[in-house]
Amino acid sequence: QYPAPGQPELAGEVAGLLHAAGLPAELDAQRPFDHGAWVPLSLMYPRADIPVVQVSLPSHLGPALQTRVGRALAGLRAQGVLLIGSGSITHNLGELDWRAGPETITPWAREFRDWIVDKLQAGNDAALDDYRRQAPNAARNHPSDEHLLPLYFARGAGGTFGIVHQGFALGALGMDIYRFD
C-alpha cells in the first residue's frame, strides 16, 4: 500500500496534453498504483505525502510512442511536476543468480546496458528506437518491452542524459538511475 493522494486537476491536464499531441488517454480514478510507481516513491517519499498521478504506458506500441508521451508531458516540468519513468535497464528474472553479490555482473547484461548508455549519451534516437534488433542481447535482457519502455518516456520528457547510479543485483538485474535535465 502506498496511500499518496491523487491530483485530479493534474490528471485532467495530463489527459488534455496527451489528446493535444494526438495520443489517446482515459482517466481511471480507481486504478491502484503499479509497483513501478509505488516502489521508487516509497523510497523517495516514505510518508506518501506528495500527490501522485500515474500514467500507464501501452507497452505493445514500442519505444517511439513512449518518447512521444514524454515529449507531450515535458512542459509539466516547468510547473514543478516531477516526471519519473520507472522500469529497469535489464529485466530477465528467469536468469538471475540468487547467490550473486553486487560485484557480479553477467557479460550479456553489461553489454546491453553499456550499449543503451552509449546510445543515450550520443543522442542516437534511431538506434534506441530499434534496440530490439540493434542492441546486443536485447531479447535476453528484455524478454518483453514493458520494463525498459519507461526509459523512453523519461528521455522524451527530459533533456540532457546523465547517470546518477549504476549497479547490478543478482548478476543481471540492472539497478541504474538516469536523469534527464
PDB file of C-alpha atoms in Angstrom:
ATOM      1  CA  GLN A   1       0.000   0.000   0.000  1.00  0.00           C
ATOM      2  CA  TYR A   2       1.182   3.490  -0.849  1.00  0.00           C
ATOM      3  CA  PRO A   3      -1.526   5.939   0.263  1.00  0.00           C
ATOM      4  CA  ALA A   4      -0.347   9.022  -1.626  1.00  0.00           C
ATOM      5  CA  PRO A   5      -3.134  11.403  -2.600  1.00  0.00           C
ATOM      6  CA  GLY A   6      -4.046  11.855  -6.234  1.00  0.00           C
ATOM      7  CA  GLN A   7      -4.374  15.178  -8.005  1.00  0.00           C
ATOM      8  CA  PRO A   8      -7.447  15.100 -10.282  1.00  0.00           C
ATOM      9  CA  GLU A   9      -6.746  18.527 -11.798  1.00  0.00           C
ATOM     10  CA  LEU A  10      -3.276  17.455 -12.881  1.00  0.00           C
ATOM     11  CA  ALA A  11      -4.631  14.142 -14.176  1.00  0.00           C
ATOM     12  CA  GLY A  12      -7.060  16.106 -16.335  1.00  0.00           C
ATOM     13  CA  GLU A  13      -4.245  18.315 -17.596  1.00  0.00           C
ATOM     14  CA  VAL A  14      -2.158  15.234 -18.445  1.00  0.00           C
ATOM     15  CA  ALA A  15      -5.059  13.762 -20.429  1.00  0.00           C
ATOM     16  CA  GLY A  16      -5.514  17.090 -22.226  1.00  0.00           C
ATOM     17  CA  LEU A  17      -1.836  17.310 -23.152  1.00  0.00           C
ATOM     18  CA  LEU A  18      -1.874  13.761 -24.484  1.00  0.00           C
ATOM     19  CA  HIS A  19      -5.010  14.424 -26.545  1.00  0.00           C
ATOM     20  CA  ALA A  20      -3.455  17.622 -27.917  1.00  0.00           C
ATOM     21  CA  ALA A  21      -0.462  15.548 -29.066  1.00  0.00           C
ATOM     22  CA  GLY A  22      -2.746  13.103 -30.867  1.00  0.00           C
ATOM     23  CA  LEU A  23      -2.385  10.420 -28.203  1.00  0.00           C
ATOM     24  CA  PRO A  24      -5.454   8.735 -26.733  1.00  0.00           C
ATOM     25  CA  ALA A  25      -5.890   8.978 -22.967  1.00  0.00           C
ATOM     26  CA  GLU A  26      -8.509   7.883 -20.469  1.00  0.00           C
ATOM     27  CA  LEU A  27      -8.803   8.759 -16.800  1.00  0.00           C
ATOM     28  CA  ASP A  28      -9.301   5.927 -14.284  1.00  0.00           C
ATOM     29  CA  ALA A  29      -9.626   7.121 -10.689  1.00  0.00           C
ATOM     30  CA  GLN A  30      -9.992   3.542  -9.411  1.00  0.00           C
ATOM     31  CA  ARG A  31      -6.774   2.060 -10.781  1.00  0.00           C
ATOM     32  CA  PRO A  32      -4.303   1.228  -7.983  1.00  0.00           C
ATOM     33  CA  PHE A  33      -0.653   2.230  -8.186  1.00  0.00           C
ATOM     34  CA  ASP A  34       1.555  -0.165 -10.112  1.00  0.00           C
ATOM     35  CA  HIS A  35       4.701  -1.438  -8.413  1.00  0.00           C
ATOM     36  CA  GLY A  36       6.661   0.677 -10.887  1.00  0.00           C
ATOM     37  CA  ALA A  37       5.165   3.734  -9.205  1.00  0.00           C
ATOM     38  CA  TRP A  38       4.927   2.856  -5.534  1.00  0.00           C
ATOM     39  CA  VAL A  39       8.279   1.085  -5.112  1.00  0.00           C
ATOM     40  CA  PRO A  40      10.517   4.058  -6.033  1.00  0.00           C
ATOM     41  CA  LEU A  41       8.127   6.566  -4.493  1.00  0.00           C
ATOM     42  CA  SER A  42       8.032   4.652  -1.198  1.00  0.00           C
ATOM     43  CA  LEU A  43      11.821   5.007  -1.030  1.00  0.00           C
ATOM     44  CA  MET A  44      11.856   8.653  -2.123  1.00  0.00           C
ATOM     45  CA  TYR A  45       8.776   9.801  -0.178  1.00  0.00           C
ATOM     46  CA  PRO A  46       8.138   7.165   2.529  1.00  0.00           C
ATOM     47  CA  ARG A  47       5.354   9.202   4.147  1.00  0.00           C
ATOM     48  CA  ALA A  48       3.384   9.225   0.865  1.00  0.00           C
ATOM     49  CA  ASP A  49       2.831  12.929   1.391  1.00  0.00           C
ATOM     50  CA  ILE A  50       3.065  14.061  -2.226  1.00  0.00           C
ATOM     51  CA  PRO A  51       0.287  13.928  -4.814  1.00  0.00           C
ATOM     52  CA  VAL A  52       0.809  11.226  -7.443  1.00  0.00           C
ATOM     53  CA  VAL A  53      -0.664  10.871 -10.925  1.00  0.00           C
ATOM     54  CA  GLN A  54       0.253   7.569 -12.541  1.00  0.00           C
ATOM     55  CA  VAL A  55       0.353   7.336 -16.333  1.00  0.00           C
ATOM     56  CA  SER A  56       0.105   3.839 -17.776  1.00  0.00           C
ATOM     57  CA  LEU A  57       2.090   3.381 -20.965  1.00  0.00           C
ATOM     58  CA  PRO A  58       0.860   0.989 -23.676  1.00  0.00           C
ATOM     59  CA  SER A  59       3.867  -1.321 -23.976  1.00  0.00           C
ATOM     60  CA  HIS A  60       2.741  -3.048 -27.165  1.00  0.00           C
ATOM     61  CA  LEU A  61       3.278   0.134 -29.199  1.00  0.00           C
ATOM     62  CA  GLY A  62       7.042   0.361 -28.673  1.00  0.00           C
ATOM     63  CA  PRO A  63       9.721   2.920 -27.814  1.00  0.00           C
ATOM     64  CA  ALA A  64       8.802   5.703 -30.242  1.00  0.00           C
ATOM     65  CA  LEU A  65       5.342   6.075 -28.702  1.00  0.00           C
ATOM     66  CA  GLN A  66       6.798   6.319 -25.198  1.00  0.00           C
ATOM     67  CA  THR A  67       9.094   9.109 -26.368  1.00  0.00           C
ATOM     68  CA  ARG A  68       6.069  10.949 -27.817  1.00  0.00           C
ATOM     69  CA  VAL A  69       4.239  10.616 -24.494  1.00  0.00           C
ATOM     70  CA  GLY A  70       7.259  12.056 -22.679  1.00  0.00           C
ATOM     71  CA  ARG A  71       7.506  14.955 -25.104  1.00  0.00           C
ATOM     72  CA  ALA A  72       3.794  15.694 -24.741  1.00  0.00           C
ATOM     73  CA  LEU A  73       4.169  15.955 -20.960  1.00  0.00           C
ATOM     74  CA  ALA A  74       7.594  17.633 -20.820  1.00  0.00           C
ATOM     75  CA  GLY A  75       6.107  21.070 -20.223  1.00  0.00           C
ATOM     76  CA  LEU A  76       4.806  19.932 -16.829  1.00  0.00           C
ATOM     77  CA  ARG A  77       8.365  20.106 -15.534  1.00  0.00           C
ATOM     78  CA  ALA A  78       8.212  23.906 -15.719  1.00  0.00           C
ATOM     79  CA  GLN A  79       5.235  23.709 -13.345  1.00  0.00           C
ATOM     80  CA  GLY A  80       7.294  21.797 -10.780  1.00  0.00           C
ATOM     81  CA  VAL A  81       5.908  18.376 -11.685  1.00  0.00           C
ATOM     82  CA  LEU A  82       8.422  15.571 -11.209  1.00  0.00           C
ATOM     83  CA  LEU A  83       8.206  13.135 -14.126  1.00  0.00           C
ATOM     84  CA  ILE A  84       9.550   9.657 -13.363  1.00  0.00           C
ATOM     85  CA  GLY A  85       9.948   6.750 -15.754  1.00  0.00           C
ATOM     86  CA  SER A  86      10.338   3.712 -13.537  1.00  0.00           C
ATOM     87  CA  GLY A  87      11.489   0.476 -15.122  1.00  0.00           C
ATOM     88  CA  SER A  88      14.720  -1.459 -15.369  1.00  0.00           C
ATOM     89  CA  ILE A  89      17.685  -1.231 -17.720  1.00  0.00           C
ATOM     90  CA  THR A  90      17.770  -5.062 -17.718  1.00  0.00           C
ATOM     91  CA  HIS A  91      14.912  -7.303 -16.655  1.00  0.00           C
ATOM     92  CA  ASN A  92      15.106 -11.051 -17.174  1.00  0.00           C
ATOM     93  CA  LEU A  93      14.033 -12.564 -13.861  1.00  0.00           C
ATOM     94  CA  GLY A  94      14.474 -16.087 -15.234  1.00  0.00           C
ATOM     95  CA  GLU A  95      18.240 -15.647 -15.495  1.00  0.00           C
ATOM     96  CA  LEU A  96      19.018 -14.057 -12.146  1.00  0.00           C
ATOM     97  CA  ASP A  97      21.702 -15.603  -9.960  1.00  0.00           C
ATOM     98  CA  TRP A  98      20.154 -15.520  -6.500  1.00  0.00           C
ATOM     99  CA  ARG A  99      23.582 -16.043  -4.883  1.00  0.00           C
ATOM    100  CA  ALA A 100      25.430 -13.320  -6.802  1.00  0.00           C
ATOM    101  CA  GLY A 101      26.760 -10.328  -4.925  1.00  0.00           C
ATOM    102  CA  PRO A 102      26.736  -6.740  -6.226  1.00  0.00           C
ATOM    103  CA  GLU A 103      30.186  -7.192  -7.794  1.00  0.00           C
ATOM    104  CA  THR A 104      28.902  -9.943 -10.121  1.00  0.00           C
ATOM    105  CA  ILE A 105      27.631  -8.771 -13.499  1.00  0.00           C
ATOM    106  CA  THR A 106      26.828 -11.175 -16.318  1.00  0.00           C
ATOM    107  CA  PRO A 107      28.575 -10.104 -19.530  1.00  0.00           C
ATOM    108  CA  TRP A 108      25.395 -10.156 -21.632  1.00  0.00           C
ATOM    109  CA  ALA A 109      23.643  -7.780 -19.196  1.00  0.00           C
ATOM    110  CA  ARG A 110      26.629  -5.416 -19.031  1.00  0.00           C
ATOM    111  CA  GLU A 111      26.938  -5.341 -22.847  1.00  0.00           C
ATOM    112  CA  PHE A 112      23.279  -4.420 -23.216  1.00  0.00           C
ATOM    113  CA  ARG A 113      23.394  -1.736 -20.518  1.00  0.00           C
ATOM    114  CA  ASP A 114      26.574  -0.249 -21.978  1.00  0.00           C
ATOM    115  CA  TRP A 115      25.044  -0.171 -25.473  1.00  0.00           C
ATOM    116  CA  ILE A 116      21.949   1.661 -24.207  1.00  0.00           C
ATOM    117  CA  VAL A 117      24.071   4.159 -22.257  1.00  0.00           C
ATOM    118  CA  ASP A 118      26.293   4.778 -25.286  1.00  0.00           C
ATOM    119  CA  LYS A 119      23.278   5.498 -27.491  1.00  0.00           C
ATOM    120  CA  LEU A 120      21.710   7.748 -24.830  1.00  0.00           C
ATOM    121  CA  GLN A 121      24.938   9.726 -24.489  1.00  0.00           C
ATOM    122  CA  ALA A 122      25.211  10.054 -28.277  1.00  0.00           C
ATOM    123  CA  GLY A 123      21.541  11.021 -28.657  1.00  0.00           C
ATOM    124  CA  ASN A 124      21.095   8.225 -31.207  1.00  0.00           C
ATOM    125  CA  ASP A 125      17.295   8.086 -31.296  1.00  0.00           C
ATOM    126  CA  ALA A 126      17.115   5.789 -34.329  1.00  0.00           C
ATOM    127  CA  ALA A 127      19.275   3.105 -32.708  1.00  0.00           C
ATOM    128  CA  LEU A 128      17.446   3.400 -29.374  1.00  0.00           C
ATOM    129  CA  ASP A 129      14.058   3.044 -31.053  1.00  0.00           C
ATOM    130  CA  ASP A 130      15.346  -0.051 -32.878  1.00  0.00           C
ATOM    131  CA  TYR A 131      17.056  -1.533 -29.811  1.00  0.00           C
ATOM    132  CA  ARG A 132      15.312  -4.921 -30.252  1.00  0.00           C
ATOM    133  CA  ARG A 133      17.301  -5.508 -33.447  1.00  0.00           C
ATOM    134  CA  GLN A 134      20.457  -3.496 -32.793  1.00  0.00           C
ATOM    135  CA  ALA A 135      21.358  -3.878 -29.110  1.00  0.00           C
ATOM    136  CA  PRO A 136      23.403  -6.899 -28.067  1.00  0.00           C
ATOM    137  CA  ASN A 137      21.343  -9.491 -26.216  1.00  0.00           C
ATOM    138  CA  ALA A 138      18.193  -7.348 -26.326  1.00  0.00           C
ATOM    139  CA  ALA A 139      15.702 -10.211 -26.057  1.00  0.00           C
ATOM    140  CA  ARG A 140      17.737 -11.880 -23.343  1.00  0.00           C
ATOM    141  CA  ASN A 141      17.756  -8.718 -21.250  1.00  0.00           C
ATOM    142  CA  HIS A 142      14.131  -7.846 -22.006  1.00  0.00           C
ATOM    143  CA  PRO A 143      12.010 -10.843 -22.977  1.00  0.00           C
ATOM    144  CA  SER A 144       9.230  -8.226 -23.229  1.00  0.00           C
ATOM    145  CA  ASP A 145       9.442  -4.436 -23.531  1.00  0.00           C
ATOM    146  CA  GLU A 146       7.427  -3.109 -20.611  1.00  0.00           C
ATOM    147  CA  HIS A 147      10.261  -2.714 -18.105  1.00  0.00           C
ATOM    148  CA  LEU A 148      12.517  -0.769 -20.497  1.00  0.00           C
ATOM    149  CA  LEU A 149       9.900   1.498 -22.061  1.00  0.00           C
ATOM    150  CA  PRO A 150       9.686   3.960 -19.141  1.00  0.00           C
ATOM    151  CA  LEU A 151      13.238   4.967 -20.074  1.00  0.00           C
ATOM    152  CA  TYR A 152      11.878   6.244 -23.399  1.00  0.00           C
ATOM    153  CA  PHE A 153       9.178   8.232 -21.620  1.00  0.00           C
ATOM    154  CA  ALA A 154      11.796   9.845 -19.356  1.00  0.00           C
ATOM    155  CA  ARG A 155      14.067  10.538 -22.316  1.00  0.00           C
ATOM    156  CA  GLY A 156      11.201  12.224 -24.181  1.00  0.00           C
ATOM    157  CA  ALA A 157      10.223  14.301 -21.143  1.00  0.00           C
ATOM    158  CA  GLY A 158      13.732  15.351 -20.230  1.00  0.00           C
ATOM    159  CA  GLY A 159      16.815  16.857 -21.710  1.00  0.00           C
ATOM    160  CA  THR A 160      20.485  16.050 -21.360  1.00  0.00           C
ATOM    161  CA  PHE A 161      21.186  12.484 -20.253  1.00  0.00           C
ATOM    162  CA  GLY A 162      23.172  11.836 -17.078  1.00  0.00           C
ATOM    163  CA  ILE A 163      23.967   8.844 -14.904  1.00  0.00           C
ATOM    164  CA  VAL A 164      23.118   9.082 -11.205  1.00  0.00           C
ATOM    165  CA  HIS A 165      23.888   5.462 -10.247  1.00  0.00           C
ATOM    166  CA  GLN A 166      24.944   2.264 -11.989  1.00  0.00           C
ATOM    167  CA  GLY A 167      24.876  -1.188 -10.497  1.00  0.00           C
ATOM    168  CA  PHE A 168      23.561  -4.703 -10.783  1.00  0.00           C
ATOM    169  CA  ALA A 169      21.802  -7.029  -8.387  1.00  0.00           C
ATOM    170  CA  LEU A 170      21.678 -10.799  -8.668  1.00  0.00           C
ATOM    171  CA  GLY A 171      24.130 -10.768 -11.578  1.00  0.00           C
ATOM    172  CA  ALA A 172      21.780  -9.497 -14.265  1.00  0.00           C
ATOM    173  CA  LEU A 173      19.230  -7.077 -12.824  1.00  0.00           C
ATOM    174  CA  GLY A 174      20.324  -3.555 -13.752  1.00  0.00           C
ATOM    175  CA  MET A 175      19.676  -1.092 -10.942  1.00  0.00           C
ATOM    176  CA  ASP A 176      20.753   2.057 -12.787  1.00  0.00           C
ATOM    177  CA  ILE A 177      19.320   5.501 -12.168  1.00  0.00           C
ATOM    178  CA  TYR A 178      19.414   8.001 -15.017  1.00  0.00           C
ATOM    179  CA  ARG A 179      18.478  11.644 -15.093  1.00  0.00           C
ATOM    180  CA  PHE A 180      17.375  13.841 -17.982  1.00  0.00           C
ATOM    181  CA  ASP A 181      17.946  17.520 -17.160  1.00  0.00           C
TER     182      ASP A 181
END
